[in-house]
Structures are given as structure tokens and as C-alpha cells.
Amino acid sequence: MFDFLSNYNDPTFLGAFWMTVKLTVFSAIGSLIWGTLLAAMRVSPVPLMRGFGAVYVNIVRNIPLTVIIVFSSLGLADIFRVTMGAGGDVKLQAFRLAILGFVAYTAAFVCEALRSGINTVPVGQAEAARAIGLSFSQVLGLIVLPQAFRAVIGPLANVLIALTKNTTVAAAIGVAEAAYLMKGMIEKDAQTLLIGAIFAFGFVVLTLPTGLILGWLSKRLAVKR
Amino acid sequence: MSSVLYDAPGPRAKRRNVILTVVFVVLLALLSWWLWRALDSKNQLEWKLWKPFFTSEAWTTYLLPGLANTLKAMAFSIVIALPLGALFGIARLSDHRWVRIPAGAVVEFFRAIPVLLLMLFANEIIARSMDVTTEQRQLYAVVTGLVLYNASVLAEVVRAGILALPKGQTEAAQAIGLRKGQTMGSILLPQAVTVMLPAIVSQLVVIVKDTALGGVMIGFTELLNGRQTLAAFYANPIPSFIVVAIIYIVLNFLITSFASWLEQRLRKGKKSTGAVLGPETVQGTAATGAGGGTM
């Protein structure tokens, strides 16, 4: 019944889901870094940086991810010859460009999550901390950030789950991940329902534990106010 | 101004801020200069590539029909997903386990699956079992994918809206002798939908963004797909991407502004119970959507 799974070797079923996982992990790391930088800009005392952060987030959030991903392939690769150091390896290039697109997009959501975390800390706490003579770095490191991070685990988990599902968009530029394989399989094979069910199950397996674990963690670590 | 992170600046902080501003301006200028140079060296700034957007032909032939299809898919999706979402949201709050648990399972299942997979699947099923034209099939597939995902998100929204209502509402309804169905239908649901209206409207942004999946993956002729044909005709990939991105940004900005206007209006209104849940309520699940409901 499942023998059709082994009829596809480029990519294989497990290979395709492994690609999905790789896209998710690399994009998550990249968007965490870029998103943190953006969040730092958005809460900085310099108005120009705040402005840049706000403009970036609001523009990127309103463009479909699909547009960004297709642009990174057609625009960046074909016109600007951005190859991401892939050296002529078209598959590697598509993979890296896709990650670039996911990072640019997801960072906007990471930024907003982090910023809202900082906003959950009451201003009075920082005032009290300054009143007892703590320096800026102490206020930040001891009072604000620990509470902010605990507050954003839940929202960041949602961003991560959305990112996992969003990596399917990479199929649009030929990255051989789960959606790409499913499109190929479903067109050639008659067992549409079974194929659909298997791929759906694959994503449930990827996203459900993430949500449960991080949801449990965020409840456990939440600062009760 | 005061923030958790910094105080009103003194002389040293002011000087530091000025230096930071200057450094940042220089960085931005370098970045823009590099972008301009890159565009220029690939001849993407030539007037003939941009000129089509100032003629009516590019709009009437490629962009407007695409935008119309995008909006059509959005309208169908929300109109079908909203009642379906309300139904499942209510079912999840049912007193009966045999209603509550399956409804919860369905909602969680469709929220866990990328919209793209749902679209591909629907497209194939429709191609095999229904006798419709290609164009109709693509629209049906896009709408099916969007409805399944967004109905499950809206189910959570409606559920949150009902739970946000003061308990006294239910108690008062019971006290005047309304049955469970009546309480839900004429007291709780109308209020919940009103309370959640801003969140529901902002979900439209997610739907608009996700229609673009149908364009690249199953050939639905929406805006992004229209861009492709346009760029093939005028040979202007970069300008066409920029123009299409601007259309999406403006459209989604209008939707977001409408949602926050609605939220303010509802907050001011005296008729409600005072509970208003804004767009941020669904952000985690929804605003992040693309294939995820591409946020």
C-alpha cells in the first residue's frame, strides 16, 4: 500500500522532510539573529533607528512570503546574480536563497514578538531599579530581559510553527522539500487521498510537539502579574 | 519620554544618540547607494522598463485582472470560512464530549498543515472528481485551501471572543429562561463576533498574502501570477516585482487601518460589554501566516 513512497527518489520521502527540517532550523536561527537586531533598533533611544525598524517590519509583514521567495530566485539570482556562494550548484543556490527570504520575512515577526515582550515589563520596575542605583546594563540584564524572554516564549513558538509551515513556499523555487515532493507525487500517482494524508501527518508530527513543548514551557515560565 | 529601557537623556546620552544617528545615516546611505548602483548596472532603472506602469495597458491586461482574482478569492474565503469557523468555535465549547473533542481535533489538524498542501490536494481532488474548467478549478482549490485553514483559525478567534464575554451574560440569559442554543445564538455569538471583528478583519491580510501561493503553485491567475506574464511581456522583472509588492503593501495597509479604526470605534461604543479583542489576539497563529497561513 505504501510502496509508491519508494518510487520517488529525487527527493525521497524522508529526504524531502529532512529538507523541510533543515530549512526551518537555518531560517529560525537566521531570523532570531536578524529579528533581535531589528527589535533592538525598534526600542533604541535613537529615533531614526526606531523609524527604520518600524518601516522594515510594516513593509515586510504586508508582502506575501511567496512574493519574497520568488523574488529571491528571479530577482536576486537571475538579475543580480546573487549566488550565495553556491558556485554553480543550482539546488544549493535555491536552498540558500530560500533561507535568505525566510529570514527576511520571519525576522519581522520575531522582532514584533520580542518588542511586545519588552513592553510587558512595567516601567515602574525599571524606575525602581534605577532608584536603588542599578546601572543601565544591570537594569537590562537583571530586570528587563529575563522577564521579557519569559514572556515571549509563547509568541516565538507560534512564529516557529508558522515558519515550519511556511517553508513549503520554497517549493515555488524548486527546493526539493515536502510540498515539492507532494506536488510531484500527487500528479503522478492515483492515491491522492493517501498521499495527502501522509504529508499532512508529516507536518502534524513536526508542528504539534513543538507547540506542546514550547506552550508548556511558556506557561511554566510565565511571569504572573 | 520614558521607557523601560532608558531614561530621558542627559548631556552624555544626547551626544551618544547623535553619534549613533550619524553612523546609522551613513550606513543607510551606503546601502541605498549600493542598491542604486546594482539596479543601475543591470539597467533596471531605465525608463522603458518603468514606462508600462504609466500606461493603461499594463494595468488593464495584467495587474487589475490579477488583483480582481486576488480579491475574489479573498472574499469567497472569508464569507465561507467565517460561518464555518463560528460553528467549530462553538462546537469546541460544547458541553458534550463527543462534539467538543472531534471539533477540537479538526481545528488543530487544519491549523497544523501548511495552506499550500491543502491547495495542492484540493486542486488534484477537484481535477479528478469534478467537471469544471481549469480556471474555476484553480479558484476552487485556492478557496478550499484558504477556507480550511482560516476557518480553523477563526474558530479559535470566535472561541476566544465567547470566552472573553463576562460570565454574567450567560447567567442573565439563563435567568430569563433561554435555552442553551438561544443563549449562544442570540446573546453570546453576536457579541463575540462584534468583539472579535477587528481580529477577523485583520485575518484578511493573511488571506490576501496566501492567495499568492495559488499563483505560483497551481497557476491561479492572481496578482503575483499577473506579474509574471507582465514581466515576460515587457522584460522588466525587477520593476514589476516592486510595483506588485507596493500594491500588496497598500492593500494590506488599508485592511490593517480599517481593522484598527473598527477597534477604536468599538472601544468607544457604549453598547458593548467593553471587551474588545484586537488584531494582536490572532497574531501568533494568523498574522504569521503564509503556508502556515503564511503568517
XYZ file of C-alpha atoms in Angstrom:
520
model
C 0.000 0.000 0.000
C 2.866 2.332 0.795
C 5.191 1.033 -1.922
C 4.605 4.161 -4.037
C 6.668 6.034 -1.466
C 9.788 4.265 -2.655
C 9.026 5.011 -6.314
C 10.204 8.567 -5.795
C 13.895 9.035 -5.283
C 14.507 12.673 -6.098
C 13.932 13.554 -3.358
C 12.993 10.539 -1.279
C 10.147 10.904 1.203
C 12.433 11.203 4.206
C 14.864 13.363 2.238
C 12.088 15.835 1.477
C 11.059 16.142 5.105
C 14.710 16.401 6.114
C 14.958 19.347 3.735
C 11.904 20.909 5.414
C 13.596 20.499 8.795
C 16.862 21.983 7.517
C 15.060 24.981 6.008
C 13.216 25.516 9.273
C 16.268 25.271 11.521
C 18.563 27.501 9.453
C 15.810 30.068 8.869
C 14.892 30.030 12.557
C 18.472 30.739 13.604
C 18.874 33.482 10.991
C 15.571 35.177 11.776
C 16.278 35.052 15.504
C 19.514 36.963 14.936
C 18.135 39.490 12.439
C 14.871 39.805 14.380
C 16.738 40.557 17.611
C 18.740 43.264 15.844
C 15.532 44.753 14.465
C 13.898 44.633 17.893
C 16.943 46.359 19.389
C 16.532 49.103 16.789
C 12.811 49.416 17.474
C 13.306 50.015 21.202
C 16.504 52.070 20.899
C 16.641 55.713 22.071
C 17.643 56.819 18.547
C 14.510 57.928 16.654
C 16.000 57.149 13.246
C 16.687 53.521 14.180
C 13.195 53.179 15.607
C 11.856 54.573 12.347
C 13.881 52.165 10.236
C 12.752 49.190 12.342
C 9.117 50.237 12.088
C 9.269 50.768 8.327
C 11.020 47.428 7.738
C 8.561 45.470 9.851
C 5.477 47.092 8.369
C 6.619 46.710 4.794
C 7.821 43.126 5.068
C 4.791 41.934 7.030
C 2.458 43.166 4.313
C 4.220 41.499 1.386
C 3.238 37.876 0.730
C 6.040 35.478 1.619
C 5.556 33.915 -1.800
C 6.482 37.224 -3.447
C 9.642 37.442 -1.333
C 10.692 33.867 -2.114
C 10.002 34.129 -5.846
C 11.823 37.461 -5.886
C 14.892 35.970 -4.243
C 15.029 33.419 -7.046
C 14.011 35.514 -10.074
C 15.216 38.903 -8.903
C 18.265 38.240 -6.784
C 19.557 35.169 -8.581
C 18.657 35.819 -12.210
C 19.123 39.582 -12.366
C 21.589 40.435 -9.638
C 23.485 37.143 -9.836
C 23.349 36.724 -6.088
C 24.525 33.124 -5.812
C 25.059 32.938 -2.052
C 28.412 31.267 -2.645
C 26.808 28.190 -4.156
C 29.292 28.095 -7.035
C 27.010 26.993 -9.843
C 25.152 24.389 -7.767
C 21.609 25.392 -8.673
C 19.949 23.326 -5.936
C 22.228 24.665 -3.225
C 21.680 28.184 -4.509
C 17.875 27.826 -4.382
C 18.150 26.385 -0.877
C 20.239 29.298 0.387
C 18.158 31.936 -1.378
C 15.032 30.435 0.161
C 16.602 30.701 3.618
C 17.515 34.321 2.877
C 13.877 35.029 2.016
C 12.528 33.215 5.085
C 14.943 35.108 7.343
C 13.987 38.490 5.852
C 10.284 37.682 6.336
C 10.256 35.828 9.649
C 12.572 38.353 11.349
C 9.770 40.927 11.168
C 7.554 38.644 13.265
C 10.378 37.724 15.646
C 11.039 41.450 16.102
C 7.417 42.163 16.981
C 7.301 39.257 19.433
C 10.461 40.414 21.211
C 9.294 44.003 21.307
C 5.967 43.029 22.830
C 7.924 41.041 25.430
C 9.874 44.112 26.454
C 6.628 46.062 26.591
C 5.156 43.608 29.120
C 7.658 44.778 31.725
C 6.089 47.638 33.713
C 8.025 50.920 33.511
C 7.831 51.196 37.302
C 10.176 48.234 37.692
C 12.946 49.958 35.769
C 12.342 53.148 37.702
C 12.603 51.248 40.969
C 15.777 49.517 39.752
C 17.345 52.851 38.858
C 16.236 54.284 42.177
C 18.259 51.669 44.074
C 21.260 52.587 41.922
C 21.431 49.818 39.294
C 23.258 50.773 36.095
C 21.698 50.554 32.630
C 23.248 47.167 31.907
C 22.087 45.841 35.262
C 18.545 47.075 34.672
C 18.594 45.447 31.256
C 20.321 42.202 32.237
C 18.768 41.595 35.648
C 15.312 43.138 35.450
C 14.001 43.671 31.929
C 15.399 40.944 29.656
C 14.744 37.936 31.935
C 11.083 38.893 32.178
C 10.880 39.815 28.509
C 12.305 36.484 27.347
C 9.955 34.509 29.544
C 7.028 36.476 28.160
C 7.885 35.814 24.514
C 8.334 32.031 24.511
C 4.688 31.558 23.560
C 4.653 34.081 20.693
C 8.029 32.861 19.428
C 6.730 29.279 19.444
C 3.890 30.430 17.204
C 6.380 32.123 14.895
C 8.448 28.932 14.738
C 5.413 26.791 13.920
C 4.330 29.232 11.228
C 7.871 29.181 9.847
C 7.826 25.389 9.678
C 4.672 25.502 7.603
C 5.936 28.468 5.581
C 8.999 26.556 4.392
C 6.645 24.799 1.933
C 6.727 28.020 -0.110
C 10.313 27.111 -1.068
C 8.726 24.566 -3.424
C 7.889 27.575 -5.611
C 11.574 27.999 -6.469
C 12.333 24.314 -6.795
C 13.719 23.453 -3.370
C 13.015 19.750 -3.006
C 11.173 19.804 0.315
C 7.914 18.193 1.422
C 5.447 20.296 -0.607
C 7.608 19.909 -3.728
C 7.568 16.143 -3.404
C 3.869 16.070 -2.646
C 3.115 18.104 -5.771
C 5.106 15.655 -7.866
C 3.640 12.551 -6.260
C 0.050 13.690 -6.300
C 0.215 14.498 -10.016
C 1.651 11.120 -10.980
C 0.048 8.778 -8.515
C -3.608 7.854 -8.228
C -3.617 7.504 -4.456
C -4.323 11.208 -3.877
C -6.049 10.754 -0.521
C -3.360 8.546 0.928
C -0.556 10.843 -0.235
C -2.351 13.882 1.149
C -2.861 12.134 4.473
C 0.774 11.082 4.753
C 2.134 14.561 4.087
C -0.430 16.141 6.410
C 0.635 13.669 9.077
C 4.282 14.617 8.498
C 3.532 18.245 9.291
C 1.419 17.347 12.299
C 4.412 15.371 13.586
C 6.695 18.370 13.034
C 4.488 21.127 14.441
C 2.402 19.524 17.197
C 5.267 18.571 19.578
C 6.896 21.988 19.031
C 3.672 23.698 20.026
C 3.044 21.427 23.013
C 6.571 21.628 24.429
C 7.010 25.363 23.957
C 3.434 26.036 25.113
C 4.099 24.070 28.294
C 7.394 25.908 28.767
C 5.835 29.320 28.277
C 3.120 28.554 30.850
C 5.705 27.270 33.299
C 7.973 30.271 32.902
C 5.298 32.954 32.583
C 5.714 35.856 34.984
C 2.445 36.095 36.875
C 1.306 39.673 37.191
C 9.750 60.265 27.190
C 10.238 57.320 29.434
C 10.693 53.676 28.589
C 11.637 50.536 30.489
C 14.975 50.597 28.748
C 16.153 54.187 29.018
C 15.518 57.427 30.830
C 15.121 60.915 29.468
C 18.615 61.564 28.026
C 21.173 63.696 29.822
C 24.035 65.549 28.066
C 26.169 62.408 27.556
C 23.309 60.293 26.335
C 22.269 63.046 23.960
C 25.768 63.177 22.475
C 25.834 59.394 22.129
C 22.452 59.417 20.402
C 23.671 61.988 17.899
C 26.727 59.858 17.103
C 24.572 56.748 16.697
C 22.209 58.650 14.413
C 25.081 59.827 12.219
C 26.578 56.329 11.979
C 23.180 54.896 11.106
C 22.544 57.543 8.442
C 25.913 56.744 6.851
C 25.118 53.020 6.844
C 21.696 53.617 5.298
C 23.199 55.919 2.681
C 25.816 53.310 1.773
C 23.129 50.659 1.491
C 20.927 52.823 -0.748
C 23.887 53.810 -2.893
C 24.872 50.158 -3.328
C 21.285 49.220 -4.212
C 21.037 52.067 -6.714
C 24.340 51.106 -8.309
C 23.311 47.455 -8.531
C 19.975 48.344 -10.127
C 21.645 50.779 -12.491
C 24.369 48.379 -13.604
C 21.684 45.811 -14.503
C 19.818 48.545 -16.432
C 16.795 48.106 -14.181
C 16.344 51.853 -13.787
C 15.824 52.543 -17.492
C 12.668 54.459 -18.168
C 11.395 51.982 -20.744
C 11.068 49.297 -18.061
C 9.013 51.564 -15.820
C 7.010 53.280 -18.528
C 4.453 50.445 -18.905
C 3.143 51.179 -15.417
C 2.134 54.642 -16.578
C 0.099 53.291 -19.459
C -3.326 51.787 -19.005
C -2.460 48.621 -20.923
C -0.215 47.088 -18.267
C -2.912 47.623 -15.683
C -5.956 46.531 -17.628
C -4.278 43.498 -19.193
C -2.197 42.109 -16.344
C -2.394 43.764 -12.967
C -6.042 44.642 -12.449
C -7.453 41.251 -13.543
C -4.895 39.641 -11.213
C -5.856 41.921 -8.361
C -9.532 41.223 -9.052
C -8.900 37.485 -8.762
C -6.932 38.000 -5.553
C -9.828 39.953 -4.069
C -12.352 37.431 -5.360
C -10.534 34.557 -3.683
C -10.247 36.616 -0.501
C -13.957 37.463 -0.471
C -15.087 33.874 -1.098
C -12.694 32.570 1.522
C -13.809 34.864 4.318
C -17.504 34.513 3.516
C -17.282 30.724 3.678
C -14.710 30.488 6.467
C -16.493 32.760 8.913
C -19.682 30.721 9.471
C -17.653 27.511 9.387
C -15.239 28.944 11.936
C -18.089 30.113 14.162
C -19.605 26.633 14.003
C -16.379 24.921 15.034
C -15.605 27.565 17.643
C -18.971 26.928 19.267
C -18.600 23.169 18.911
C -15.318 23.346 20.837
C -17.188 24.953 23.732
C -19.939 22.329 23.712
C -20.936 20.577 26.932
C -20.882 17.241 25.110
C -17.542 15.488 24.842
C -18.496 13.777 21.585
C -18.934 17.203 19.971
C -16.117 19.039 21.711
C -13.319 16.546 21.067
C -13.824 15.889 17.331
C -14.279 19.621 16.709
C -11.047 20.310 18.578
C -9.230 17.624 16.613
C -10.412 19.024 13.267
C -9.395 22.566 14.204
C -5.964 21.548 15.466
C -5.387 19.327 12.436
C -6.057 22.007 9.856
C -4.028 24.563 11.783
C -1.034 22.236 11.765
C -0.983 21.778 7.973
C 0.527 24.265 5.523
C -2.055 26.026 3.348
C -0.008 25.110 0.291
C -0.503 21.399 0.938
C -4.247 21.938 1.291
C -4.326 23.848 -2.002
C -2.318 21.228 -3.900
C -4.513 18.493 -2.507
C -7.771 20.303 -3.284
C -6.545 21.081 -6.796
C -5.868 17.421 -7.506
C -9.095 16.168 -5.958
C -11.151 18.678 -7.943
C -9.308 17.799 -11.158
C -10.152 14.128 -10.660
C -13.686 14.317 -9.411
C -15.323 17.476 -10.697
C -16.148 18.611 -14.184
C -15.049 22.238 -14.135
C -12.866 24.456 -16.311
C -9.205 24.892 -15.377
C -9.752 28.455 -14.268
C -12.639 27.502 -11.999
C -10.668 24.578 -10.631
C -7.780 26.818 -9.609
C -10.104 29.276 -7.896
C -11.922 26.433 -6.109
C -8.624 24.934 -4.980
C -7.269 28.234 -3.658
C -10.513 28.983 -1.834
C -10.716 25.453 -0.406
C -7.200 25.691 0.995
C -7.788 29.134 2.435
C -11.178 28.201 3.898
C -9.918 25.070 5.655
C -7.016 26.894 7.236
C -8.742 30.161 8.048
C -11.916 28.557 9.350
C -9.808 26.745 11.920
C -8.035 29.974 12.872
C -11.360 31.823 13.056
C -12.770 29.014 15.193
C -10.138 29.856 17.773
C -10.888 33.557 17.362
C -14.605 33.044 17.913
C -13.935 30.770 20.866
C -11.676 33.406 22.438
C -14.374 36.012 21.788
C -17.050 33.958 23.531
C -14.757 33.220 26.456
C -13.910 36.925 26.744
C -17.538 37.836 27.437
C -18.476 38.431 31.070
C -19.987 35.364 32.704
C -22.982 37.429 33.757
C -24.184 37.397 30.156
C -24.788 33.655 30.250
C -26.219 33.787 33.756
C -28.661 36.546 32.841
C -29.728 34.637 29.752
C -30.337 31.519 31.836
C -32.196 33.559 34.440
C -34.745 34.768 31.883
C -35.173 31.170 30.788
C -33.301 30.979 27.467
C -32.182 27.557 26.340
C -28.515 26.823 25.573
C -28.954 27.279 21.837
C -30.804 30.544 22.325
C -28.170 31.849 24.730
C -25.459 31.094 22.201
C -27.338 32.282 19.138
C -28.912 35.480 20.366
C -26.694 36.579 23.274
C -23.149 35.245 23.073
C -22.360 34.783 19.378
C -23.423 38.249 18.151
C -21.373 39.877 20.891
C -18.399 37.602 20.333
C -18.320 38.369 16.622
C -18.540 42.104 17.339
C -15.789 41.839 19.921
C -13.601 39.896 17.523
C -14.424 41.940 14.420
C -11.059 43.750 14.300
C -9.241 40.434 14.615
C -11.415 38.914 11.898
C -10.788 41.845 9.538
C -7.037 41.668 10.100
C -7.173 37.980 9.206
C -7.946 39.223 5.685
C -4.302 40.289 5.390
C -3.244 36.686 5.886
C -5.761 35.520 3.301
C -4.608 38.097 0.744
C -1.000 37.061 1.238
C -1.807 33.369 0.938
C -3.649 33.768 -2.371
C -0.184 34.324 -3.893
C 0.551 30.633 -3.243
C -2.150 29.709 -5.716
C -0.446 31.915 -8.292
C 2.921 30.192 -8.282
C 1.956 26.654 -7.366
C -1.283 25.881 -9.189
C -1.417 28.616 -11.805
C -4.283 30.647 -10.382
C -4.131 33.978 -12.231
C -3.918 36.275 -9.212
C -1.728 39.327 -8.793
C 1.639 37.590 -8.477
C 0.803 35.398 -11.450
C -0.217 38.516 -13.394
C 3.208 39.974 -12.609
C 4.878 37.000 -14.237
C 3.029 37.422 -17.525
C 3.590 41.153 -17.405
C 7.328 40.778 -16.811
C 7.554 38.267 -19.642
C 5.914 40.756 -21.986
C 7.817 43.915 -21.011
C 11.036 42.209 -19.848
C 11.052 44.156 -16.581
C 11.279 41.657 -13.711
C 12.603 43.997 -11.022
C 10.232 46.935 -11.672
C 7.281 44.542 -11.879
C 8.192 42.965 -8.528
C 8.455 46.406 -6.952
C 5.109 47.580 -8.326
C 3.311 44.375 -7.303
C 4.860 44.498 -3.826
C 3.623 48.074 -3.461
C 0.093 47.013 -4.458
C 0.118 44.274 -1.798
C 1.505 46.664 0.813
C -1.114 49.324 0.082
C -3.957 46.794 0.028
C -2.900 45.185 3.291
C -2.216 48.546 4.872
C -5.789 49.591 4.052
C -7.124 46.405 5.638
C -4.999 46.886 8.765
C -6.046 50.531 9.075
C -9.689 49.557 8.707
C -9.254 46.929 11.438
C -7.745 49.391 13.888
C -10.333 52.048 13.040
C -13.002 49.431 13.776
C -11.323 48.522 17.025
C -11.267 52.126 18.197
C -14.870 52.622 17.233
C -15.925 49.504 19.111
C -13.954 50.553 22.175
C -15.659 53.939 22.183
C -19.112 52.493 21.621
C -21.188 52.299 24.767
C -23.345 49.390 23.671
C -20.793 46.636 24.110
C -19.642 44.980 27.299
C -16.356 46.793 26.961
C -14.416 43.738 25.857
C -12.699 44.264 22.509
C -10.068 41.893 21.257
C -7.799 43.476 18.702
C -5.802 42.002 15.845
C -2.954 41.058 18.189
C -5.172 38.304 19.563
C -4.647 36.233 16.455
C -1.187 37.401 15.576
C 0.638 34.356 16.785
C -1.484 31.968 14.835
C -2.579 34.072 11.975
C -0.557 37.161 11.396
C 2.439 34.962 10.935
C 0.736 33.142 8.067
C 1.876 32.062 4.524
C 1.922 28.376 4.087
C 1.354 28.499 7.798
C -1.304 30.561 6.897
C 1.861 32.335 5.788
C 1.680 34.337 8.935
